[in-house]
Amino acid sequence: MVSGMLKEDSLKSKTILITGGGSGLGKSMAEYLLTLGAKIIIGSRNQEKINKTVDEFTALYGNNIIGTACDVRHYDQVEKLIQFGENQFGEINGLINNAAGNFISPTERLSANAFSVIIDIVLKGTCNTTLALGKKWLKNNTNGSILNIVTTYAFTGSGYVVPSAVSKAGVLAMTKSLAVEWGKNGIRSNAIAPGPFPTKGAWDRLFPKEIQKLVDMKSRIPLNRFGEHHELTNLVAYLMSDYSSFINGEVITIDGGEWLKSGGEFNWLDAVPNEMWDKIEESIRGAKKS
Ligand code: HXC
Ligand code: NAP
């Protein structure tokens, strides 16, 4: 396995808030950023989950991580989480909008509340944290950095996860909009669009057993495998570090080529066996004669 890319202490001057940092990819991000010297604040709805992650990483890496319950759908809770972080670590200068809610469903089966709940977590939650921290950064002339975790269907759209697609597309629009509006104040805004990276949260809701029987998810990916968390966290660390200080308004896809494969008109020709190509070539060349 390839290990960490950045030098030790690369993030020593960074205090980074990660929403949903108690599990899945957010937890992996928290761990790697801690090893690079960052101070980390995590928040999500489940206080017990947050405490467990804070205790686990404090034992491993020391007192550079704190966390508390925060539902990003509520602006007052987001303000409280920021205050909680500042009380302990002083100024926050990085924000990773990672918290999300999602599940597969035919759209017409959704209740109005089911549609809203996803938009509220993913889009409104991201707006809440961004606005609350952004206001502070502008007031204090802080060179902050925002990193939004979207996904590839933020640009393509996708059936069966429509509330999530709507929300991630909105987050992507905000990423690019604020890169310009707040860029002049030294605040960077970027996004990462991951393909499938196994986590319990995503797999339980998006690829349950019944679905896994229907489709081989790996075969959709040119590299024929899922992403590994360290591949994503290396990219996250780079984008949160000063090594990426001129990257602003960018969305970086990390999906092994998955979304391009489903988009390219003739990519299905992978299915043609090598030995058939002589015959096909002959037939195509023969077309000149007719
Ligand atoms: C239809 C459903 C449903 C389902 C819930 N609902 N599950 N409707 N099909 N499978 C409806 C409920 O009936 C309710 O509507 C409304 O949605 C809210 O559900 P609750 O359970 O009350 O909400 P809550 O407890 O707040 O839970 C939120 C949640 C849940 C989003 C539904 O899944 C959750 O907590 N998710 C957090 C983690 C997560 O989703 N992680 C995956 C991210 S992966 P009514 O009308 O009955 O009140 C990801 C990757 C994308 O984003 C890309 C992959 C490649
Ligand atoms: P996950 O483990 O389910 O993580 C989602 C996190 O969000 C949880 O820790 C959850 O904690 C938190 N959360 C949910 N609702 C919240 C709310 N209202 N307020 C605060 N926190 C909330 O899933 P994951 O796979 O790691 O996903 C992480 C991010 O990567 C998401 O943005 C997802 O869209 C994106 N992504 C994942 C994949 C993948 O393949 N895994 C692919 C593309 C994009 P609580 O339950 O405690 O609130």
GROMACS .gro file of C-alpha atoms and ligand atoms in nm:
model
  393
    1MET     CA    1   0.000   0.000   0.000
    2VAL     CA    2   0.123   0.351  -0.083
    3SER     CA    3   0.146   0.560   0.231
    4GLY     CA    4   0.102   0.932   0.299
    5MET     CA    5   0.215   1.175   0.031
    6LEU     CA    6   0.275   1.495   0.224
    7LYS     CA    7   0.564   1.577   0.457
    8GLU     CA    8   0.516   1.546   0.831
    9ASP     CA    9   0.378   1.870   0.980
   10SER     CA   10   0.246   1.988   0.640
   11LEU     CA   11  -0.079   2.088   0.811
   12LYS     CA   12   0.062   2.212   1.140
   13SER     CA   13  -0.086   2.559   1.088
   14LYS     CA   14  -0.431   2.423   0.999
   15THR     CA   15  -0.740   2.389   1.214
   16ILE     CA   16  -0.998   2.203   1.011
   17LEU     CA   17  -1.365   2.137   1.075
   18ILE     CA   18  -1.494   1.815   0.918
   19THR     CA   19  -1.870   1.762   0.916
   20GLY     CA   20  -1.965   1.397   0.956
   21GLY     CA   21  -1.610   1.320   1.067
   22GLY     CA   22  -1.710   1.040   1.304
   23SER     CA   23  -1.747   0.766   1.043
   24GLY     CA   24  -1.665   0.658   0.689
   25LEU     CA   25  -1.459   0.882   0.467
   26GLY     CA   26  -1.479   1.178   0.708
   27LYS     CA   27  -1.321   0.966   0.979
   28SER     CA   28  -1.041   0.855   0.743
   29MET     CA   29  -0.981   1.219   0.648
   30ALA     CA   30  -0.965   1.320   1.015
   31GLU     CA   31  -0.707   1.051   1.085
   32TYR     CA   32  -0.473   1.137   0.799
   33LEU     CA   33  -0.496   1.513   0.858
   34LEU     CA   34  -0.412   1.453   1.226
   35THR     CA   35  -0.098   1.264   1.128
   36LEU     CA   36   0.008   1.571   0.927
   37GLY     CA   37  -0.022   1.796   1.233
   38ALA     CA   38  -0.367   1.951   1.178
   39LYS     CA   39  -0.607   2.027   1.459
   40ILE     CA   40  -0.941   1.865   1.383
   41ILE     CA   41  -1.297   1.941   1.489
   42ILE     CA   42  -1.566   1.688   1.399
   43GLY     CA   43  -1.943   1.708   1.433
   44SER     CA   44  -2.243   1.497   1.339
   45ARG     CA   45  -2.584   1.407   1.478
   46ASN     CA   46  -2.474   1.109   1.682
   47GLN     CA   47  -2.279   1.224   1.989
   48GLU     CA   48  -2.180   0.869   2.082
   49LYS     CA   49  -2.022   0.811   1.740
   50ILE     CA   50  -1.832   1.140   1.764
   51ASN     CA   51  -1.707   1.061   2.116
   52LYS     CA   52  -1.587   0.718   2.004
   53THR     CA   53  -1.385   0.860   1.716
   54VAL     CA   54  -1.242   1.142   1.930
   55ASP     CA   55  -1.138   0.891   2.199
   56GLU     CA   56  -0.984   0.653   1.944
   57PHE     CA   57  -0.776   0.923   1.774
   58THR     CA   58  -0.682   1.103   2.096
   59ALA     CA   59  -0.531   0.775   2.217
   60LEU     CA   60  -0.336   0.742   1.893
   61TYR     CA   61  -0.241   1.101   1.808
   62GLY     CA   62  -0.291   1.318   2.119
   63ASN     CA   63  -0.518   1.608   2.197
   64ASN     CA   64  -0.552   1.759   1.850
   65ILE     CA   65  -0.905   1.633   1.790
   66ILE     CA   66  -1.233   1.737   1.949
   67GLY     CA   67  -1.593   1.687   1.852
   68THR     CA   68  -1.951   1.737   1.952
   69ALA     CA   69  -2.301   1.667   1.827
   70CYS     CA   70  -2.414   1.897   1.548
   71ASP     CA   71  -2.693   1.857   1.297
   72VAL     CA   72  -2.578   2.063   1.000
   73ARG     CA   73  -2.940   2.123   0.900
   74HIS     CA   74  -2.966   2.373   1.185
   75TYR     CA   75  -2.769   2.697   1.157
   76ASP     CA   76  -2.766   2.753   1.534
   77GLN     CA   77  -2.607   2.410   1.589
   78VAL     CA   78  -2.344   2.487   1.326
   79GLU     CA   79  -2.262   2.816   1.499
   80LYS     CA   80  -2.229   2.628   1.828
   81LEU     CA   81  -1.994   2.371   1.672
   82ILE     CA   82  -1.773   2.649   1.535
   83GLN     CA   83  -1.770   2.826   1.873
   84PHE     CA   84  -1.684   2.494   2.042
   85GLY     CA   85  -1.388   2.450   1.803
   86GLU     CA   86  -1.266   2.806   1.845
   87ASN     CA   87  -1.283   2.785   2.225
   88GLN     CA   88  -1.044   2.492   2.216
   89PHE     CA   89  -0.816   2.561   1.920
   90GLY     CA   90  -0.858   2.931   1.833
   91GLU     CA   91  -0.931   3.028   1.476
   92ILE     CA   92  -1.058   2.761   1.233
   93ASN     CA   93  -0.907   2.798   0.884
   94GLY     CA   94  -1.032   2.490   0.698
   95LEU     CA   95  -1.376   2.344   0.634
   96ILE     CA   96  -1.452   2.005   0.483
   97ASN     CA   97  -1.820   1.965   0.399
   98ASN     CA   98  -1.841   1.587   0.411
   99ALA     CA   99  -2.168   1.512   0.595
  100ALA     CA  100  -2.434   1.360   0.372
  101GLY     CA  101  -2.755   1.165   0.361
  102ASN     CA  102  -2.857   0.947   0.069
  103PHE     CA  103  -3.041   0.630  -0.033
  104ILE     CA  104  -3.151   0.474  -0.359
  105SER     CA  105  -3.517   0.492  -0.449
  106PRO     CA  106  -3.735   0.548  -0.754
  107THR     CA  107  -3.815   0.918  -0.726
  108GLU     CA  108  -4.192   0.870  -0.738
  109ARG     CA  109  -4.174   0.654  -0.424
  110LEU     CA  110  -4.034   0.942  -0.219
  111SER     CA  111  -4.249   1.145   0.017
  112ALA     CA  112  -4.197   1.520   0.016
  113ASN     CA  113  -4.017   1.481   0.347
  114ALA     CA  114  -3.783   1.212   0.212
  115PHE     CA  115  -3.684   1.445  -0.073
  116SER     CA  116  -3.632   1.738   0.164
  117VAL     CA  117  -3.432   1.550   0.423
  118ILE     CA  118  -3.152   1.484   0.172
  119ILE     CA  119  -3.153   1.841   0.040
  120ASP     CA  120  -3.148   1.971   0.397
  121ILE     CA  121  -2.845   1.763   0.498
  122VAL     CA  122  -2.640   1.787   0.180
  123LEU     CA  123  -2.720   2.126   0.029
  124LYS     CA  124  -2.859   2.330   0.316
  125GLY     CA  125  -2.610   2.177   0.562
  126THR     CA  126  -2.321   2.274   0.337
  127CYS     CA  127  -2.465   2.625   0.296
  128ASN     CA  128  -2.499   2.657   0.675
  129THR     CA  129  -2.138   2.567   0.758
  130THR     CA  130  -2.001   2.767   0.464
  131LEU     CA  131  -2.199   3.078   0.553
  132ALA     CA  132  -2.125   3.062   0.925
  133LEU     CA  133  -1.750   3.019   0.878
  134GLY     CA  134  -1.729   3.240   0.569
  135LYS     CA  135  -1.876   3.538   0.758
  136LYS     CA  136  -1.605   3.499   1.023
  137TRP     CA  137  -1.327   3.460   0.770
  138LEU     CA  138  -1.429   3.773   0.582
  139LYS     CA  139  -1.453   3.971   0.905
  140ASN     CA  140  -1.113   3.851   1.030
  141ASN     CA  141  -0.930   3.848   0.694
  142THR     CA  142  -0.866   3.474   0.731
  143ASN     CA  143  -0.724   3.283   0.436
  144GLY     CA  144  -0.967   2.996   0.474
  145SER     CA  145  -1.008   2.689   0.257
  146ILE     CA  146  -1.335   2.512   0.183
  147LEU     CA  147  -1.344   2.159   0.045
  148ASN     CA  148  -1.679   2.014  -0.058
  149ILE     CA  149  -1.719   1.639  -0.104
  150VAL     CA  150  -1.959   1.591  -0.393
  151THR     CA  151  -1.970   1.296  -0.634
  152THR     CA  152  -1.954   1.244  -1.010
  153TYR     CA  153  -2.329   1.264  -1.061
  154ALA     CA  154  -2.307   1.626  -0.948
  155PHE     CA  155  -2.223   1.691  -1.316
  156THR     CA  156  -2.409   1.408  -1.492
  157GLY     CA  157  -2.716   1.383  -1.271
  158SER     CA  158  -2.841   1.034  -1.180
  159GLY     CA  159  -3.170   0.855  -1.156
  160TYR     CA  160  -3.265   0.682  -0.829
  161VAL     CA  161  -3.067   0.929  -0.615
  162VAL     CA  162  -3.235   1.244  -0.743
  163PRO     CA  163  -3.246   1.442  -0.414
  164SER     CA  164  -2.875   1.372  -0.367
  165ALA     CA  165  -2.794   1.464  -0.729
  166VAL     CA  166  -2.987   1.790  -0.698
  167SER     CA  167  -2.804   1.871  -0.376
  168LYS     CA  168  -2.454   1.777  -0.489
  169ALA     CA  169  -2.502   1.978  -0.810
  170GLY     CA  170  -2.604   2.274  -0.594
  171VAL     CA  171  -2.296   2.230  -0.377
  172LEU     CA  172  -2.080   2.221  -0.689
  173ALA     CA  173  -2.239   2.545  -0.812
  174MET     CA  174  -2.167   2.703  -0.474
  175THR     CA  175  -1.806   2.580  -0.486
  176LYS     CA  176  -1.745   2.757  -0.817
  177SER     CA  177  -1.946   3.067  -0.728
  178LEU     CA  178  -1.766   3.131  -0.401
  179ALA     CA  179  -1.427   3.053  -0.554
  180VAL     CA  180  -1.477   3.377  -0.745
  181GLU     CA  181  -1.673   3.583  -0.493
  182TRP     CA  182  -1.457   3.502  -0.190
  183GLY     CA  183  -1.136   3.426  -0.382
  184LYS     CA  184  -1.054   3.795  -0.379
  185ASN     CA  185  -1.050   3.772   0.002
  186GLY     CA  186  -0.804   3.484  -0.002
  187ILE     CA  187  -1.066   3.216   0.061
  188ARG     CA  188  -1.031   2.910  -0.162
  189SER     CA  189  -1.321   2.686  -0.252
  190ASN     CA  190  -1.274   2.345  -0.414
  191ALA     CA  191  -1.450   2.011  -0.447
  192ILE     CA  192  -1.369   1.643  -0.480
  193ALA     CA  193  -1.596   1.410  -0.676
  194PRO     CA  194  -1.531   1.055  -0.557
  195GLY     CA  195  -1.658   0.739  -0.724
  196PRO     CA  196  -1.726   0.435  -0.503
  197PHE     CA  197  -1.513   0.409  -0.186
  198PRO     CA  198  -1.649   0.139   0.045
  199THR     CA  199  -1.802   0.270   0.368
  200LYS     CA  200  -2.078   0.118   0.577
  201GLY     CA  201  -2.291   0.432   0.548
  202ALA     CA  202  -2.288   0.435   0.167
  203TRP     CA  203  -2.297   0.059   0.107
  204ASP     CA  204  -2.597  -0.002   0.338
  205ARG     CA  205  -2.801   0.262   0.155
  206LEU     CA  206  -2.673   0.252  -0.204
  207PHE     CA  207  -2.546  -0.099  -0.272
  208PRO     CA  208  -2.752  -0.331  -0.047
  209LYS     CA  209  -2.716  -0.708  -0.103
  210GLU     CA  210  -3.013  -0.724  -0.341
  211ILE     CA  211  -2.844  -0.468  -0.568
  212GLN     CA  212  -2.505  -0.640  -0.547
  213LYS     CA  213  -2.671  -0.953  -0.689
  214LEU     CA  214  -2.790  -0.755  -0.993
  215VAL     CA  215  -2.475  -0.572  -1.094
  216ASP     CA  216  -2.101  -0.608  -1.057
  217MET     CA  217  -2.015  -0.255  -0.948
  218LYS     CA  218  -1.642  -0.301  -1.008
  219SER     CA  219  -1.698  -0.386  -1.374
  220ARG     CA  220  -1.828  -0.032  -1.425
  221ILE     CA  221  -1.486   0.104  -1.331
  222PRO     CA  222  -1.200   0.089  -1.585
  223LEU     CA  223  -0.949   0.018  -1.306
  224ASN     CA  224  -1.180  -0.267  -1.201
  225ARG     CA  225  -1.172  -0.191  -0.829
  226PHE     CA  226  -1.314   0.047  -0.570
  227GLY     CA  227  -1.118   0.340  -0.431
  228GLU     CA  228  -0.910   0.298  -0.117
  229HIS     CA  229  -0.952   0.555   0.158
  230HIS     CA  230  -0.585   0.657   0.156
  231GLU     CA  231  -0.617   0.750  -0.212
  232LEU     CA  232  -0.888   0.998  -0.125
  233THR     CA  233  -0.730   1.129   0.196
  234ASN     CA  234  -0.403   1.208   0.017
  235LEU     CA  235  -0.599   1.428  -0.223
  236VAL     CA  236  -0.792   1.588   0.063
  237ALA     CA  237  -0.468   1.666   0.248
  238TYR     CA  238  -0.314   1.821  -0.062
  239LEU     CA  239  -0.619   2.041  -0.123
  240MET     CA  240  -0.628   2.153   0.241
  241SER     CA  241  -0.256   2.229   0.242
  242ASP     CA  242  -0.070   2.535   0.118
  243TYR     CA  243   0.084   2.320  -0.159
  244SER     CA  244  -0.245   2.371  -0.346
  245SER     CA  245  -0.263   2.744  -0.271
  246PHE     CA  246  -0.335   2.843  -0.635
  247ILE     CA  247  -0.610   2.584  -0.688
  248ASN     CA  248  -0.945   2.754  -0.653
  249GLY     CA  249  -1.287   2.665  -0.797
  250GLU     CA  250  -1.171   2.322  -0.909
  251VAL     CA  251  -1.349   1.988  -0.881
  252ILE     CA  252  -1.122   1.687  -0.889
  253THR     CA  253  -1.271   1.352  -0.984
  254ILE     CA  254  -1.129   1.042  -0.817
  255ASP     CA  255  -1.321   0.745  -0.951
  256GLY     CA  256  -1.086   0.517  -1.148
  257GLY     CA  257  -1.243   0.649  -1.470
  258GLU     CA  258  -1.594   0.528  -1.381
  259TRP     CA  259  -1.807   0.816  -1.502
  260LEU     CA  260  -1.624   0.852  -1.832
  261LYS     CA  261  -1.675   0.484  -1.901
  262SER     CA  262  -2.050   0.514  -1.871
  263GLY     CA  263  -2.047   0.827  -2.091
  264GLY     CA  264  -1.827   0.725  -2.387
  265GLU     CA  265  -2.038   0.611  -2.683
  266PHE     CA  266  -1.821   0.313  -2.778
  267ASN     CA  267  -1.675   0.211  -2.442
  268TRP     CA  268  -1.904  -0.094  -2.451
  269LEU     CA  269  -1.669  -0.238  -2.716
  270ASP     CA  270  -1.469  -0.373  -2.422
  271ALA     CA  271  -1.712  -0.664  -2.464
  272VAL     CA  272  -1.570  -0.756  -2.808
  273PRO     CA  273  -1.321  -1.046  -2.782
  274ASN     CA  274  -0.975  -0.974  -2.932
  275GLU     CA  275  -1.007  -1.250  -3.190
  276MET     CA  276  -1.317  -1.085  -3.334
  277TRP     CA  277  -1.133  -0.766  -3.432
  278ASP     CA  278  -0.978  -0.919  -3.749
  279LYS     CA  279  -1.326  -0.997  -3.880
  280ILE     CA  280  -1.461  -0.657  -3.782
  281GLU     CA  281  -1.169  -0.476  -3.947
  282GLU     CA  282  -1.216  -0.680  -4.264
  283SER     CA  283  -1.584  -0.593  -4.273
  284ILE     CA  284  -1.519  -0.220  -4.218
  285ARG     CA  285  -1.246  -0.209  -4.486
  286GLY     CA  286  -1.481  -0.397  -4.718
  287ALA     CA  287  -1.736  -0.118  -4.686
  288LYS     CA  288  -1.517   0.098  -4.917
  289LYS     CA  289  -1.594  -0.133  -5.208
  290SER     CA  290  -1.972  -0.103  -5.180
  291HXC     C1  291  -3.795   0.580   0.069
  291HXC     C2  292  -3.720   0.663   0.270
  291HXC     C3  293  -3.617   0.566   0.274
  291HXC     C4  294  -3.610   0.473   0.166
  291HXC     C5  295  -3.600   0.691   0.451
  291HXC     N1  296  -3.707   0.737   0.382
  291HXC     N2  297  -3.545   0.587   0.388
  291HXC     N3  298  -3.807   0.672   0.170
  291HXC     N4  299  -3.698   0.484   0.066
  291HXC     N5  300  -3.514   0.380   0.161
  291HXC     C6  301  -3.793   0.848   0.417
  291HXC     C7  302  -3.862   0.829   0.551
  291HXC     O1  303  -3.979   0.749   0.543
  291HXC     C8  304  -3.894   0.974   0.588
  291HXC     O2  305  -4.003   1.022   0.516
  291HXC     C9  306  -3.773   1.049   0.533
  291HXC     O3  307  -3.715   0.966   0.433
  291HXC    C10  308  -3.669   1.077   0.641
  291HXC     O4  309  -3.630   0.952   0.698
  291HXC     P1  310  -3.585   0.937   0.850
  291HXC     O5  311  -3.541   0.798   0.871
  291HXC     O6  312  -3.689   0.993   0.941
  291HXC     O7  313  -3.465   1.043   0.851
  291HXC     P2  314  -3.333   1.049   0.936
  291HXC     O8  315  -3.342   0.963   1.058
  291HXC     O9  316  -3.306   1.195   0.951
  291HXC    O10  317  -3.225   0.981   0.839
  291HXC    C11  318  -3.176   1.047   0.725
  291HXC    C12  319  -3.148   0.948   0.612
  291HXC    C13  320  -3.059   0.831   0.659
  291HXC    C14  321  -3.081   1.028   0.498
  291HXC    C15  322  -3.279   0.892   0.561
  291HXC    O11  323  -3.033   0.743   0.551
  291HXC    C16  324  -2.928   0.877   0.719
  291HXC    O12  325  -2.921   0.905   0.838
  291HXC     N6  326  -2.821   0.891   0.638
  291HXC    C17  327  -2.689   0.942   0.681
  291HXC    C18  328  -2.573   0.867   0.623
  291HXC    C19  329  -2.576   0.844   0.474
  291HXC    O13  330  -2.683   0.854   0.410
  291HXC     N7  331  -2.462   0.807   0.421
  291HXC    C20  332  -2.446   0.774   0.279
  291HXC    C21  333  -2.381   0.885   0.206
  291HXC     S1  334  -2.319   0.816   0.061
  291HXC     P3  335  -4.152   1.034   0.582
  291HXC    O14  336  -4.236   1.098   0.478
  291HXC    O15  337  -4.193   0.892   0.614
  291HXC    O16  338  -4.137   1.117   0.706
  291HXC    C22  339  -2.323   0.922  -0.062
  291HXC    C23  340  -2.242   0.867  -0.180
  291HXC    C24  341  -2.290   0.908  -0.312
  291HXC    O17  342  -2.376   1.026  -0.058
  291HXC    C25  343  -2.209   0.850  -0.429
  291HXC    C26  344  -2.174   0.705  -0.429
  291HXC    C27  345  -2.090   0.662  -0.545
  292NAP     P1  346  -2.110   0.795   0.591
  292NAP     O1  347  -2.010   0.715   0.665
  292NAP     O2  348  -2.255   0.760   0.604
  292NAP     O3  349  -2.085   0.945   0.631
  292NAP     C1  350  -2.182   1.042   0.635
  292NAP     C2  351  -2.161   1.121   0.762
  292NAP     O4  352  -2.251   1.232   0.762
  292NAP     C3  353  -2.189   1.039   0.888
  292NAP     O5  354  -2.079   1.049   0.975
  292NAP     C4  355  -2.313   1.104   0.950
  292NAP     O6  356  -2.303   1.100   1.092
  292NAP     C5  357  -2.301   1.245   0.894
  292NAP     N1  358  -2.430   1.312   0.886
  292NAP     C6  359  -2.543   1.270   0.826
  292NAP     N2  360  -2.641   1.359   0.843
  292NAP     C7  361  -2.589   1.461   0.915
  292NAP     C8  362  -2.641   1.583   0.965
  292NAP     N3  363  -2.769   1.618   0.945
  292NAP     N4  364  -2.559   1.666   1.036
  292NAP     C9  365  -2.430   1.631   1.058
  292NAP     N5  366  -2.374   1.516   1.012
  292NAP    C10  367  -2.454   1.432   0.943
  292NAP     O7  368  -2.081   0.798   0.432
  292NAP     P2  369  -1.945   0.818   0.348
  292NAP     O8  370  -1.946   0.717   0.242
  292NAP     O9  371  -1.830   0.830   0.440
  292NAP    O10  372  -1.973   0.961   0.281
  292NAP    C11  373  -1.895   1.075   0.311
  292NAP    C12  374  -1.907   1.176   0.199
  292NAP    O11  375  -1.850   1.123   0.079
  292NAP    C13  376  -2.048   1.217   0.163
  292NAP    O12  377  -2.051   1.354   0.128
  292NAP    C14  378  -2.079   1.133   0.042
  292NAP    O13  379  -2.179   1.190  -0.038
  292NAP    C15  380  -1.943   1.136  -0.025
  292NAP     N6  381  -1.922   1.028  -0.121
  292NAP    C16  382  -1.906   0.901  -0.077
  292NAP    C17  383  -1.882   0.801  -0.170
  292NAP    C18  384  -1.859   0.658  -0.129
  292NAP    O14  385  -1.848   0.573  -0.217
  292NAP     N7  386  -1.846   0.627  -0.002
  292NAP    C19  387  -1.878   0.832  -0.307
  292NAP    C20  388  -1.897   0.963  -0.346
  292NAP    C21  389  -1.919   1.062  -0.251
  292NAP     P3  390  -2.432   1.097   1.187
  292NAP    O15  391  -2.516   0.981   1.146
  292NAP    O16  392  -2.372   1.084   1.325
  292NAP    O17  393  -2.501   1.228   1.171
   0.00000   0.00000   0.00000
